[in-house]
Structure formats: structure tokens, C-alpha cells
Tab-separated table of C-alpha atoms in Angstrom:
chain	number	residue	atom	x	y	z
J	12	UNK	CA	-5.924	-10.953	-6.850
J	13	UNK	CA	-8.406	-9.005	-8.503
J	14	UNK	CA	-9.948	-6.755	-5.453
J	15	UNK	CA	-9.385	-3.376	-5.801
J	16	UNK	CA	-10.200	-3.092	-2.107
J	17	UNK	CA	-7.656	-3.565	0.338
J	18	UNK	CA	-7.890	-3.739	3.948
J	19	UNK	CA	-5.328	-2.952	6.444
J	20	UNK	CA	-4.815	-4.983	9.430
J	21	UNK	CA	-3.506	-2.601	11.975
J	22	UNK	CA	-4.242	-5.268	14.726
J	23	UNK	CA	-1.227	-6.163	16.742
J	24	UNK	CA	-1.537	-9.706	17.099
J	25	UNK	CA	-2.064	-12.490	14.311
J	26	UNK	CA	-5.491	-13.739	16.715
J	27	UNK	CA	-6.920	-10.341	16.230
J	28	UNK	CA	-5.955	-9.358	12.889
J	29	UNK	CA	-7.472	-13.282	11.915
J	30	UNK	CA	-10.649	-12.096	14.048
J	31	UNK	CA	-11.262	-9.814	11.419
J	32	UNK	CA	-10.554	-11.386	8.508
J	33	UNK	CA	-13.488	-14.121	9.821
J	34	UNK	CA	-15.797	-10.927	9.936
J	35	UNK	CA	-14.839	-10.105	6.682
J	36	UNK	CA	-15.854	-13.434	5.495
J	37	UNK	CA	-15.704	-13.664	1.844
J	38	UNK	CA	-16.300	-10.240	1.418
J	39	UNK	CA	-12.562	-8.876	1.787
J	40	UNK	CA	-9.915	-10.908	-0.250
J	41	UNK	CA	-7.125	-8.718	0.118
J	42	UNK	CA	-5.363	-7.695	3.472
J	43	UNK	CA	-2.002	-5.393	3.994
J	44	UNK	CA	0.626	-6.309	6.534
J	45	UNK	CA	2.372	-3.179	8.312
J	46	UNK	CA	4.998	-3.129	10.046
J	47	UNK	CA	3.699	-3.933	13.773
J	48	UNK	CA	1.922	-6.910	12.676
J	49	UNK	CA	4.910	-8.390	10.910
J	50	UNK	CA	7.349	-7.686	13.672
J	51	UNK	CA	4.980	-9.273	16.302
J	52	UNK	CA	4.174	-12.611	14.018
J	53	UNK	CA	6.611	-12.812	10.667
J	54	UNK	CA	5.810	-14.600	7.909
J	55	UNK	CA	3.542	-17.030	9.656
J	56	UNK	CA	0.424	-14.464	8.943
J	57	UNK	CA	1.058	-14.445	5.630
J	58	UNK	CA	1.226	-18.000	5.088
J	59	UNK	CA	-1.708	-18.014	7.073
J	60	UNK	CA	-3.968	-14.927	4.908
J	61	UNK	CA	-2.534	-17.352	1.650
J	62	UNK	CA	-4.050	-20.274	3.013
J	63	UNK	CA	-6.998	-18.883	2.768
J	64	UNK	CA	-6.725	-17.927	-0.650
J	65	UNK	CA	-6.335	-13.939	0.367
J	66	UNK	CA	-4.432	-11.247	-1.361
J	67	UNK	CA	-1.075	-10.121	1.022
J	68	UNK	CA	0.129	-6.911	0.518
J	69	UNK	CA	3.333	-6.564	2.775
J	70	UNK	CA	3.808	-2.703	3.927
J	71	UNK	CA	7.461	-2.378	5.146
J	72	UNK	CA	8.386	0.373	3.005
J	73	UNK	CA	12.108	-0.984	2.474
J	74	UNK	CA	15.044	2.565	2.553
J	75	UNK	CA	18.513	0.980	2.694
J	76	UNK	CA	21.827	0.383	1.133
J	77	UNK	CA	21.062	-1.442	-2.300
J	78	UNK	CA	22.666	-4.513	-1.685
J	79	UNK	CA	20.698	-4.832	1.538
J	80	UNK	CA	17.195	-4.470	0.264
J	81	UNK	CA	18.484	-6.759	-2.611
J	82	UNK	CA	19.179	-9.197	-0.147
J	83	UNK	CA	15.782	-8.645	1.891
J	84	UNK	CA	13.593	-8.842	-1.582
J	85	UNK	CA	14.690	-11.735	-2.737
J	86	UNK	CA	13.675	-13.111	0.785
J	87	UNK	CA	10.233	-10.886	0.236
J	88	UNK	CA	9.670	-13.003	-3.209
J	89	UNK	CA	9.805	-16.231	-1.561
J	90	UNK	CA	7.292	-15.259	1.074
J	91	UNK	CA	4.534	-16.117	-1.340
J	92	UNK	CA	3.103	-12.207	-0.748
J	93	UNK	CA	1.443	-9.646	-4.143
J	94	UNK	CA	2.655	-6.703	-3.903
J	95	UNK	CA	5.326	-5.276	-1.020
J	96	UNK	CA	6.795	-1.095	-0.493
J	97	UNK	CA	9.921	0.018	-1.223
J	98	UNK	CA	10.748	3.623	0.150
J	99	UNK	CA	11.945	5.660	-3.177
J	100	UNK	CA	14.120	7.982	-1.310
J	101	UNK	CA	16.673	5.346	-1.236
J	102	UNK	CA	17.429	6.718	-4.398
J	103	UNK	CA	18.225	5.140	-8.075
J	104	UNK	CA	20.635	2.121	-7.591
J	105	UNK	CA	18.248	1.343	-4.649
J	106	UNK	CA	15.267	1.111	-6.419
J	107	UNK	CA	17.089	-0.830	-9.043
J	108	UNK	CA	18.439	-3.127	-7.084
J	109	UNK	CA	14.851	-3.975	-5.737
J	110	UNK	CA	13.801	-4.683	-9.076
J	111	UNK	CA	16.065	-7.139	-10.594
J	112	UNK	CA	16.447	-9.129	-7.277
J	113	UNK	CA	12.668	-9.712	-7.194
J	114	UNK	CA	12.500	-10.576	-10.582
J	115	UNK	CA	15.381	-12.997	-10.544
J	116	UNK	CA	14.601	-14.503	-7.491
J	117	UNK	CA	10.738	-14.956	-8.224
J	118	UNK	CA	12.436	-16.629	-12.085
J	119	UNK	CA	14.618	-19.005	-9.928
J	120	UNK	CA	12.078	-19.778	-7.930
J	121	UNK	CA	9.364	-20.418	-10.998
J	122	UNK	CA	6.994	-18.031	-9.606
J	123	UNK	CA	5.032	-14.826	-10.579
J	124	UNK	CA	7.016	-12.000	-9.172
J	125	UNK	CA	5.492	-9.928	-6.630
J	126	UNK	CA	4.662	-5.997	-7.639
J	127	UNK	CA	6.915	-3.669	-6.055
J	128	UNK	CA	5.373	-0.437	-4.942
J	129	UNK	CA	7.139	3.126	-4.235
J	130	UNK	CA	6.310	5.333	-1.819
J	131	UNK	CA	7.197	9.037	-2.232
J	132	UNK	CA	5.669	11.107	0.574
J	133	UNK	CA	3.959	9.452	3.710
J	134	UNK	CA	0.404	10.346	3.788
J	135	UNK	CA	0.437	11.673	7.290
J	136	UNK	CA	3.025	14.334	5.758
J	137	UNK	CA	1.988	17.893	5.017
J	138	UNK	CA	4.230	20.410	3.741
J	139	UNK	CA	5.364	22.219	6.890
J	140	UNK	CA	6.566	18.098	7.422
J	141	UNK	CA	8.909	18.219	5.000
J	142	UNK	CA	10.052	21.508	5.148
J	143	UNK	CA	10.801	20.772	9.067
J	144	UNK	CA	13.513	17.736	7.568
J	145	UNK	CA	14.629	20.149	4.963
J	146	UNK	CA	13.215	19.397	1.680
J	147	UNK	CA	12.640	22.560	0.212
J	148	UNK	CA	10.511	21.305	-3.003
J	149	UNK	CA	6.382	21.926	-2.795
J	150	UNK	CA	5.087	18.585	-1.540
J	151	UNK	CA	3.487	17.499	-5.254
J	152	UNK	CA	6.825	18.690	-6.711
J	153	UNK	CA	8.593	15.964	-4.540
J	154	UNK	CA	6.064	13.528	-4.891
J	155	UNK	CA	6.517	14.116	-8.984
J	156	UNK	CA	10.416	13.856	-9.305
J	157	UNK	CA	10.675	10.702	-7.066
J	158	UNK	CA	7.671	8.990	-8.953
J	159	UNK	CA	9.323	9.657	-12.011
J	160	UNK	CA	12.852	8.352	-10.582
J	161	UNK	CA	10.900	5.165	-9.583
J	162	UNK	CA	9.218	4.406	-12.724
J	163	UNK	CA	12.086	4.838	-14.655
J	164	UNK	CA	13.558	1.880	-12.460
J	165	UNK	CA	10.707	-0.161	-13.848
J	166	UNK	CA	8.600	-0.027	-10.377
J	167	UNK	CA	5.242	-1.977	-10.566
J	168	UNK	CA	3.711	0.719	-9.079
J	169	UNK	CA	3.564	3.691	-6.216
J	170	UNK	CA	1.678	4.285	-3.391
J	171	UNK	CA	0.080	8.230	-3.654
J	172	UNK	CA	-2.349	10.134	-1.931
J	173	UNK	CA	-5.434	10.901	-3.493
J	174	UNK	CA	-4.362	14.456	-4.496
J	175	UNK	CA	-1.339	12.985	-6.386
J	176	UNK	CA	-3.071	10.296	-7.995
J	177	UNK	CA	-3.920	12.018	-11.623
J	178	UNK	CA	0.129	13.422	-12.177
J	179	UNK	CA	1.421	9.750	-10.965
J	180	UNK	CA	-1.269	8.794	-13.891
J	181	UNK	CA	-0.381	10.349	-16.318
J	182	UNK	CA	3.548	10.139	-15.985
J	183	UNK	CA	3.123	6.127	-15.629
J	184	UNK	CA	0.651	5.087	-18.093
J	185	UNK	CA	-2.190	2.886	-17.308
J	186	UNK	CA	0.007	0.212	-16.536
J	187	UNK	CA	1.383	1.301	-13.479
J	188	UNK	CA	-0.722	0.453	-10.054
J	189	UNK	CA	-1.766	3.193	-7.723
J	190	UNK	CA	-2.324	2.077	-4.689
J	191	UNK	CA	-4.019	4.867	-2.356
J	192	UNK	CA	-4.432	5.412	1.573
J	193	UNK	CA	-6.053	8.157	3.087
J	194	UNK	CA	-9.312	6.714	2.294
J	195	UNK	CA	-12.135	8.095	4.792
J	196	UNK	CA	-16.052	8.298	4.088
J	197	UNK	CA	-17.458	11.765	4.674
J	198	UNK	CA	-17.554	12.732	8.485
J	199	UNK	CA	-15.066	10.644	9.624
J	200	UNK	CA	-12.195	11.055	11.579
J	201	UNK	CA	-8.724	11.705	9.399
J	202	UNK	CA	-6.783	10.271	12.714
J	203	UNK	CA	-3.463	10.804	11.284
J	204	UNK	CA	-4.064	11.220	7.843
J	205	UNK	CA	-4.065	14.667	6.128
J	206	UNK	CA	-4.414	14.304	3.180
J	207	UNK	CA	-7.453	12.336	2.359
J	208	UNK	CA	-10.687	11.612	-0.213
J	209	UNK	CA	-13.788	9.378	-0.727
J	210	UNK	CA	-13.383	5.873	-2.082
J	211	UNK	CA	-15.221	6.671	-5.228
J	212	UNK	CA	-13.369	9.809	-5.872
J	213	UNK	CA	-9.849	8.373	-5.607
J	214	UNK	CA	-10.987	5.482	-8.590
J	215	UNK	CA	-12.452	8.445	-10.490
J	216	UNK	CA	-8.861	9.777	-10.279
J	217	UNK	CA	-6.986	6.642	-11.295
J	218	UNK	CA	-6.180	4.795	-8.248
J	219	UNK	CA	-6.105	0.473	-9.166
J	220	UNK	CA	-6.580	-0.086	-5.493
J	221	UNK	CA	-7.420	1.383	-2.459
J	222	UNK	CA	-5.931	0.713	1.330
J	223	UNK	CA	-8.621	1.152	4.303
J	224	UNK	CA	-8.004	0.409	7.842
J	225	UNK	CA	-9.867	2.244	10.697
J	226	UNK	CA	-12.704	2.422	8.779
J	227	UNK	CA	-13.383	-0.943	8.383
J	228	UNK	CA	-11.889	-2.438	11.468
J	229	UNK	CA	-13.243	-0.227	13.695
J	230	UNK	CA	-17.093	-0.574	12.394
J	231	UNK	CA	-20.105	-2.035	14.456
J	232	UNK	CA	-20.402	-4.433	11.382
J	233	UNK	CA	-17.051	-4.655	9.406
J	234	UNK	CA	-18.089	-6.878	6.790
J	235	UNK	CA	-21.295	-4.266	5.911
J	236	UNK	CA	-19.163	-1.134	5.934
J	237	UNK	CA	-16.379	-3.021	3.823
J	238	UNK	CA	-19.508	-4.253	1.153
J	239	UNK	CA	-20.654	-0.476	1.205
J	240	UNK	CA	-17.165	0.828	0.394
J	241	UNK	CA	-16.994	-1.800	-2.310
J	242	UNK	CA	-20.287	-0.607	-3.833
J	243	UNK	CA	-19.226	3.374	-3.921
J	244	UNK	CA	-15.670	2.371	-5.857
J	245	UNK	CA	-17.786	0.136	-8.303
J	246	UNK	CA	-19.886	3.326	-8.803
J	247	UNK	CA	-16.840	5.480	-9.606
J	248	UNK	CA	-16.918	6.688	-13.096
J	249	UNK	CA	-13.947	5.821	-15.318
């Protein structure tokens, strides 16, 4: 998929979450799966967003023991889905693990291997949040080392906040996808977000794609604000 746009579907059912995409229209050709979503339908919404020729991007943000989210990757690569989260604090063998199960599953299977994504530091967390569960390095400085742990793993890519998007740059290269939430349009709510930017300001930075939700869904017209948020990333200068 080539949209740089992607929109979350925080809706709780597959009816609703489809509701949307039919607002959406043609406009929209990438949507992420969370967690809620998948637990409530499985892979039947993906198979169903694919159908339609959409983008998946499947958020569970995998943290176990290697051999288990070996296991669950390989079962992630034959779901047909782009991209999908791994958490990085699992560590190096973890990360690893992910890796070379995706791509030799996706080989056997004669397919292009989905990009695996890292994510450091949640973007609802602020650093009295990770001081509270004992990490005692400045947020940026944790969001640094594990980047650089994941990309040395050979990671497709990490999921950053937009104040973290131009060190994740520069340590991975222009090859590496940033994929950034915490997208809201000046005067809206942050609901739990806190650490947050413009749409046009995060490209500017380096981010390959960005992740909106509330802003989007929760629009009198969807399908206009998603076409205006389009326009402002196409304006970004890079």
C-alpha cells in the first residue's frame, strides 16, 4: 500500500468499524486493527478490509518469550496483513526471533513478508509514567537505546511519537518506516495522548506514515476530514 495515511478503527465491532470504512469510501485505503477489534472479530476483519483491496495494519504490540511470538508471527504472516507491532522491550532474542519467523514463514508461504514495527514507549506515556514502573532513563533516552536495539535486529520499522521521530531518523536511515500516532489538528482534544503534533509537521520530521483515529471517526463527515488531513501531509515539506 502506498497511503501514508492510516486510519485506526477503534470501533468495537466488525459492523461498525465496516460502517466507516463505507464512509471512507475510496478515500482511506489503509486501516489499523487494535487490540479490541481483533479480540471481538479475529482474522475475519482482516480478510474482510483485504477484500476490499485495503491496507491492514495489525496493532497487537507482541512482548513475550521468543519462541512464543515466533510461533504467533508466523501465524501473523499468513493472515495476509502489511505491517503488524512487536513490543521492543521483549528484548534482543525477542525481537530476533520475530524477524526470521516472519521472513521464513512469509518465504514458505511464497509471499511478501509483512513489515514488523517496534514500539519503544506508548504514546500515552510521559516521563513521570515511566519513572512510576522504574525506568530511570529520560523518556527520549529510552526511546533511543531500544530503537537502536530493534534496528539492529533488522526491524522494518518503529512506531515513535512525533517528538522522537528525527533521532529514530537519523539512527535508521531512510529505509526504516516511522509510523506515528498522536496525530491531532490544532484545538483538538489529546484524549489520552500526550505527546502529540500536526499531520504536516510529523512528515516534515520524517514520519512514512501516520495513524489517526478519533479524529477521523469521530467527524460530522469522516471522509472530508480524512481528505483534509491527506491534503496538509501532501503539503509537508521534505
Amino acid at each position: 500500500m502506498t497511503s501514508k495515511l492510516i486510519v485506526a478503527l477503534d470501533q468495537p465491532t466488525k459492523k461498525e468499524a465496516l460502517d466507516l470504512c463505507d464512509r471512507l469510501g475510496v478515500t482511506v485505503d489503509f486501516y489499523k486493527i487494535g487490540l479490541e477489534l481483533f479480540i471481538q472479530e479475529g482474522p475475519k476483519m482482516i480478510f474482510e478490509l483485504k477484500s476490499r483491496g485495503k491496507g491492514v495494519f495489525l496493532d497487537l504490540k507482541l512482548h513475550d518469550i521468543p519462541n512464543q511470538v515466533a510461533r504467533s508471527c508466523r501465524r501473523i504472516a499468513g493472515l495476509g496483513v502489511d505491517m503488524f507491532t512487536i513490543h521492543t522491550q521483549g528484548g534482543k532474542e525477542m525481537i530476533a526471533s520475530a524477524v526470521e519467523a516472519t521472513l521464513d514463514e512469509s518465504n514458505k508461504l511464497g509471499i511478501d513478508p509483512p513489515k514488523i514495527l517496534g514500539v519503544t514507549v506508548l504514546t500515552s506515556f510521559s516521563q513521570d509514567d515511566l519513572t512510576e514502573i522504574g525506568v530511570r532513563r529520560r523518556l527520549k533516552e529510552q526511546v533511543k537505546s531500544l530503537s537502536e536495539l530493534a534496528v539492529g535486529q533488522g526491524i522494518s520499522g518503529l512506531v515513535a511519537s512525533p517528538f522522537e521521530i528525527e533521532e529514530i531518523r537519523a539512527l535508521g536511515g531512510d529505509g526504516l518506516l516511522i509510523v506515528t500516532p498522536g496525530i491531532r489538528l490544532e484545538g483538538e482534544e489529546r484524549g489520552d495522548q500526550k505527546r502529540v503534533m500536526g499531520p504536516k509537521e510529523a512528515v516534515e520530521k520524517g514520519a512514512t506514515h501516520l495513524v489517526i483515529g478519533r479524529p477521523i471517526s469521530q467527524a460530522l463527515d469522516p471522509q472530508k476530514k480524512a481528505y483534509e488531513i491527506i491534503k496538509m501531509m501532501e503539503e509537508a515539506k521534505i
